[in-house]
PDB file of C-alpha atoms in Angstrom:
ATOM      1  CA  MET A   1     -13.226  13.853  11.482  1.00  0.00           C
ATOM      2  CA  LYS A   2     -11.049  16.244  13.618  1.00  0.00           C
ATOM      3  CA  TYR A   3     -10.230  13.578  16.223  1.00  0.00           C
ATOM      4  CA  LEU A   4      -9.235  10.948  12.725  1.00  0.00           C
ATOM      5  CA  LYS A   5      -7.010  13.435  12.428  1.00  0.00           C
ATOM      6  CA  GLN A   6      -5.618  13.863  15.897  1.00  0.00           C
ATOM      7  CA  ILE A   7      -5.235  10.303  16.209  1.00  0.00           C
ATOM      8  CA  ASN A   8      -3.380   9.950  12.996  1.00  0.00           C
ATOM      9  CA  LEU A   9      -0.706  12.852  13.768  1.00  0.00           C
ATOM     10  CA  LEU A  10      -0.535  10.942  16.824  1.00  0.00           C
ATOM     11  CA  PHE A  11       0.851   8.456  15.632  1.00  0.00           C
ATOM     12  CA  LEU A  12       3.190   9.997  13.090  1.00  0.00           C
ATOM     13  CA  ILE A  13       4.430  11.475  15.665  1.00  0.00           C
ATOM     14  CA  ALA A  14       4.807   7.690  17.018  1.00  0.00           C
ATOM     15  CA  THR A  15       6.111   5.579  14.575  1.00  0.00           C
ATOM     16  CA  LEU A  16       9.060   8.817  13.893  1.00  0.00           C
ATOM     17  CA  VAL A  17       9.749   8.383  17.551  1.00  0.00           C
ATOM     18  CA  PHE A  18       9.952   5.322  16.717  1.00  0.00           C
ATOM     19  CA  LEU A  19      12.090   5.044  14.194  1.00  0.00           C
ATOM     20  CA  LEU A  20      14.731   7.556  15.777  1.00  0.00           C
ATOM     21  CA  THR A  21      14.973   6.016  18.323  1.00  0.00           C
ATOM     22  CA  THR A  22      15.625   2.105  16.607  1.00  0.00           C
ATOM     23  CA  CYS A  23      18.619   3.520  14.944  1.00  0.00           C
ATOM     24  CA  LYS A  24      22.296   3.114  15.667  1.00  0.00           C
ATOM     25  CA  ASN A  25      24.337   6.118  14.026  1.00  0.00           C
ATOM     26  CA  GLY A  26      23.310   8.940  12.372  1.00  0.00           C
ATOM     27  CA  ASP A  27      23.352   8.248   8.538  1.00  0.00           C
ATOM     28  CA  GLN A  28      20.136   5.175   9.314  1.00  0.00           C
ATOM     29  CA  LYS A  29      18.375   7.951  10.920  1.00  0.00           C
ATOM     30  CA  ILE A  30      18.542  10.858   8.489  1.00  0.00           C
ATOM     31  CA  ASN A  31      17.732   7.832   6.180  1.00  0.00           C
ATOM     32  CA  THR A  32      14.806   7.030   7.565  1.00  0.00           C
ATOM     33  CA  ILE A  33      13.820  11.142   8.513  1.00  0.00           C
ATOM     34  CA  ASP A  34      13.982  11.465   4.183  1.00  0.00           C
ATOM     35  CA  MET A  35      12.057   7.761   4.160  1.00  0.00           C
ATOM     36  CA  ILE A  36       9.106   9.167   5.885  1.00  0.00           C
ATOM     37  CA  LYS A  37       8.941  12.745   4.530  1.00  0.00           C
ATOM     38  CA  ALA A  38       9.253  10.952   1.217  1.00  0.00           C
ATOM     39  CA  ARG A  39       5.674   8.701   2.023  1.00  0.00           C
ATOM     40  CA  THR A  40       4.143  11.400   3.603  1.00  0.00           C
ATOM     41  CA  LEU A  41       4.615  14.046   1.259  1.00  0.00           C
ATOM     42  CA  GLY A  42       3.882  10.868  -1.162  1.00  0.00           C
ATOM     43  CA  LEU A  43       0.919  10.322   0.106  1.00  0.00           C
ATOM     44  CA  ALA A  44      -0.520  13.607   0.506  1.00  0.00           C
ATOM     45  CA  TYR A  45       0.601  14.348  -3.270  1.00  0.00           C
ATOM     46  CA  LEU A  46      -1.858  10.720  -4.504  1.00  0.00           C
ATOM     47  CA  GLU A  47      -4.682  12.502  -2.139  1.00  0.00           C
ATOM     48  CA  GLU A  48      -5.098  15.762  -3.837  1.00  0.00           C
ATOM     49  CA  ASN A  49      -4.255  13.183  -7.053  1.00  0.00           C
ATOM     50  CA  LYS A  50      -0.853  15.040  -8.488  1.00  0.00           C
ATOM     51  CA  LEU A  51      -0.239  11.892  -9.621  1.00  0.00           C
ATOM     52  CA  PRO A  52       2.620  12.824 -11.090  1.00  0.00           C
ATOM     53  CA  GLU A  53       4.612  14.369  -7.996  1.00  0.00           C
ATOM     54  CA  ALA A  54       3.430  11.145  -6.463  1.00  0.00           C
ATOM     55  CA  GLU A  55       5.256   9.445  -8.847  1.00  0.00           C
ATOM     56  CA  ALA A  56       7.921  11.596  -7.851  1.00  0.00           C
ATOM     57  CA  THR A  57       7.939  11.255  -4.281  1.00  0.00           C
ATOM     58  CA  PHE A  58       7.552   7.209  -4.326  1.00  0.00           C
ATOM     59  CA  LYS A  59      10.013   6.476  -6.705  1.00  0.00           C
ATOM     60  CA  GLN A  60      12.732   8.888  -4.611  1.00  0.00           C
ATOM     61  CA  LEU A  61      11.207   6.549  -1.483  1.00  0.00           C
ATOM     62  CA  ILE A  62      11.759   3.501  -3.235  1.00  0.00           C
ATOM     63  CA  GLU A  63      15.421   4.637  -3.671  1.00  0.00           C
ATOM     64  CA  ILE A  64      15.913   5.497   0.015  1.00  0.00           C
ATOM     65  CA  ALA A  65      14.572   2.665   1.485  1.00  0.00           C
ATOM     66  CA  PRO A  66      14.325  -0.164  -1.971  1.00  0.00           C
ATOM     67  CA  GLU A  67      13.304  -3.127   1.702  1.00  0.00           C
ATOM     68  CA  GLU A  68      10.209  -1.081   1.943  1.00  0.00           C
ATOM     69  CA  ALA A  69       7.537  -2.741   0.737  1.00  0.00           C
ATOM     70  CA  LEU A  70       4.947   0.047   0.985  1.00  0.00           C
ATOM     71  CA  GLY A  71       6.800   2.079  -1.679  1.00  0.00           C
ATOM     72  CA  TYR A  72       5.980  -0.014  -4.456  1.00  0.00           C
ATOM     73  CA  THR A  73       2.395  -0.518  -3.445  1.00  0.00           C
ATOM     74  CA  ASN A  74       2.158   3.547  -2.990  1.00  0.00           C
ATOM     75  CA  LEU A  75       3.361   3.401  -6.429  1.00  0.00           C
ATOM     76  CA  ALA A  76       1.258   0.982  -8.063  1.00  0.00           C
ATOM     77  CA  LEU A  77      -1.591   2.950  -6.509  1.00  0.00           C
ATOM     78  CA  VAL A  78      -0.424   5.911  -8.889  1.00  0.00           C
ATOM     79  CA  TYR A  79      -0.582   3.908 -11.679  1.00  0.00           C
ATOM     80  CA  SER A  80      -3.490   2.171 -11.212  1.00  0.00           C
ATOM     81  CA  ARG A  81      -5.261   5.548 -11.618  1.00  0.00           C
ATOM     82  CA  LEU A  82      -3.532   6.393 -13.860  1.00  0.00           C
ATOM     83  CA  GLY A  83      -4.499   3.753 -16.115  1.00  0.00           C
ATOM     84  CA  ASP A  84      -1.210   1.248 -16.418  1.00  0.00           C
ATOM     85  CA  PHE A  85      -1.997  -1.615 -14.379  1.00  0.00           C
ATOM     86  CA  GLU A  86       0.342  -3.661 -16.370  1.00  0.00           C
ATOM     87  CA  GLN A  87       3.209  -1.502 -14.415  1.00  0.00           C
ATOM     88  CA  SER A  88       1.278  -1.424 -11.350  1.00  0.00           C
ATOM     89  CA  GLU A  89       0.839  -4.601 -10.990  1.00  0.00           C
ATOM     90  CA  LYS A  90       4.226  -5.485 -11.743  1.00  0.00           C
ATOM     91  CA  LEU A  91       4.737  -2.979  -8.189  1.00  0.00           C
ATOM     92  CA  PHE A  92       2.023  -4.898  -6.425  1.00  0.00           C
ATOM     93  CA  LYS A  93       4.156  -7.928  -7.422  1.00  0.00           C
ATOM     94  CA  GLN A  94       7.630  -7.095  -5.954  1.00  0.00           C
ATOM     95  CA  ALA A  95       5.894  -5.286  -2.472  1.00  0.00           C
ATOM     96  CA  LEU A  96       4.707  -9.616  -1.556  1.00  0.00           C
ATOM     97  CA  ASP A  97       8.093  -9.947  -2.705  1.00  0.00           C
ATOM     98  CA  ILE A  98       9.116  -7.529   0.188  1.00  0.00           C
ATOM     99  CA  ASP A  99       6.230  -8.219   2.417  1.00  0.00           C
ATOM    100  CA  PRO A 100       4.448 -11.114   1.670  1.00  0.00           C
ATOM    101  CA  GLU A 101       2.545 -11.404   5.165  1.00  0.00           C
ATOM    102  CA  ASN A 102       0.772  -7.310   4.531  1.00  0.00           C
ATOM    103  CA  PRO A 103      -2.692  -8.330   4.060  1.00  0.00           C
ATOM    104  CA  GLY A 104      -3.099  -4.084   2.783  1.00  0.00           C
ATOM    105  CA  ILE A 105      -1.400  -4.791  -0.594  1.00  0.00           C
ATOM    106  CA  TYR A 106      -3.481  -7.872  -1.337  1.00  0.00           C
ATOM    107  CA  MET A 107      -6.536  -5.843  -0.878  1.00  0.00           C
ATOM    108  CA  ASN A 108      -5.525  -2.907  -2.861  1.00  0.00           C
ATOM    109  CA  TYR A 109      -3.285  -5.457  -5.937  1.00  0.00           C
ATOM    110  CA  ALA A 110      -6.616  -7.737  -6.019  1.00  0.00           C
ATOM    111  CA  GLU A 111      -8.238  -4.336  -6.454  1.00  0.00           C
ATOM    112  CA  LEU A 112      -6.849  -4.216  -9.070  1.00  0.00           C
ATOM    113  CA  LEU A 113      -7.458  -7.664 -10.437  1.00  0.00           C
ATOM    114  CA  PHE A 114     -10.860  -6.529 -10.853  1.00  0.00           C
ATOM    115  CA  ILE A 115     -11.016  -3.623 -12.082  1.00  0.00           C
ATOM    116  CA  THR A 116      -9.073  -5.232 -14.625  1.00  0.00           C
ATOM    117  CA  ASP A 117     -11.676  -7.421 -15.078  1.00  0.00           C
ATOM    118  CA  ARG A 118      -9.536 -10.486 -14.132  1.00  0.00           C
ATOM    119  CA  ASN A 119     -12.089 -11.292 -10.676  1.00  0.00           C
ATOM    120  CA  GLU A 120     -10.847 -15.217 -10.743  1.00  0.00           C
ATOM    121  CA  LEU A 121      -7.153 -13.264  -9.251  1.00  0.00           C
ATOM    122  CA  ALA A 122      -8.600 -10.879  -7.283  1.00  0.00           C
ATOM    123  CA  VAL A 123      -9.907 -14.219  -5.573  1.00  0.00           C
ATOM    124  CA  GLU A 124      -7.183 -16.192  -5.557  1.00  0.00           C
ATOM    125  CA  ILE A 125      -5.431 -12.835  -3.855  1.00  0.00           C
ATOM    126  CA  LEU A 126      -7.736 -12.885  -1.457  1.00  0.00           C
ATOM    127  CA  GLU A 127      -7.719 -16.085  -0.260  1.00  0.00           C
ATOM    128  CA  LYS A 128      -3.999 -15.908   0.168  1.00  0.00           C
ATOM    129  CA  SER A 129      -4.116 -13.158   2.510  1.00  0.00           C
ATOM    130  CA  LEU A 130      -6.346 -15.429   4.144  1.00  0.00           C
ATOM    131  CA  GLU A 131      -4.155 -18.372   4.325  1.00  0.00           C
ATOM    132  CA  GLN A 132      -1.578 -15.834   6.148  1.00  0.00           C
ATOM    133  CA  ASN A 133      -3.995 -13.061   7.713  1.00  0.00           C
ATOM    134  CA  PRO A 134      -7.110 -15.565   9.152  1.00  0.00           C
ATOM    135  CA  ASP A 135      -8.732 -13.447  10.746  1.00  0.00           C
ATOM    136  CA  HIS A 136      -8.463 -10.055   8.367  1.00  0.00           C
ATOM    137  CA  ILE A 137     -12.094  -8.089   8.817  1.00  0.00           C
ATOM    138  CA  LYS A 138     -11.791  -6.147   5.485  1.00  0.00           C
ATOM    139  CA  THR A 139      -9.874  -9.611   3.234  1.00  0.00           C
ATOM    140  CA  LEU A 140     -12.857 -11.767   4.797  1.00  0.00           C
ATOM    141  CA  TYR A 141     -16.112  -8.952   3.866  1.00  0.00           C
ATOM    142  CA  LYS A 142     -14.308  -8.101   0.030  1.00  0.00           C
ATOM    143  CA  LEU A 143     -14.434 -11.793  -0.470  1.00  0.00           C
ATOM    144  CA  GLY A 144     -17.501 -12.667   0.781  1.00  0.00           C
ATOM    145  CA  HIS A 145     -18.852 -10.205  -0.584  1.00  0.00           C
ATOM    146  CA  THR A 146     -17.181 -11.197  -3.987  1.00  0.00           C
ATOM    147  CA  TYR A 147     -18.930 -14.667  -3.243  1.00  0.00           C
ATOM    148  CA  ALA A 148     -22.130 -13.006  -2.160  1.00  0.00           C
ATOM    149  CA  GLN A 149     -21.872 -11.067  -5.834  1.00  0.00           C
ATOM    150  CA  SER A 150     -20.648 -14.133  -7.640  1.00  0.00           C
ATOM    151  CA  ASN A 151     -23.769 -16.019  -6.483  1.00  0.00           C
ATOM    152  CA  ASN A 152     -26.323 -13.877  -7.610  1.00  0.00           C
ATOM    153  CA  LYS A 153     -25.420 -14.354 -11.547  1.00  0.00           C
TER     154      LYS A 153
END
């Protein structure tokens, strides 16, 4: 567990350094720092189940970086936890419009569909994810597990 926290911290620092060095002017640097702060704070709120704070922070992230799919994805997760599945689904779709190759978004969207008893659509979403990322282990596992469960009924 100790090593996992160290790895996460190193990853965050590396990401911050990369984003700061790829920015060309001061405004972009400020925007990048604000984006990282909002995402990190929002994830902390989400982990602590402080959903109103997470919601506000991820909305702020979307304002700062409307072209970043993760803001929409994380806000969708907040709405899922709040039980607003319709809003959650809308945000997952927006995230996929921005980043249609991100297997994490497909996985989270599929989970929402499983929770709301739309298993066939969830399978379609997972299969679509595999078209983009045929070697994504988590998607392969979830799809295989789903097929096995449906054959046992």
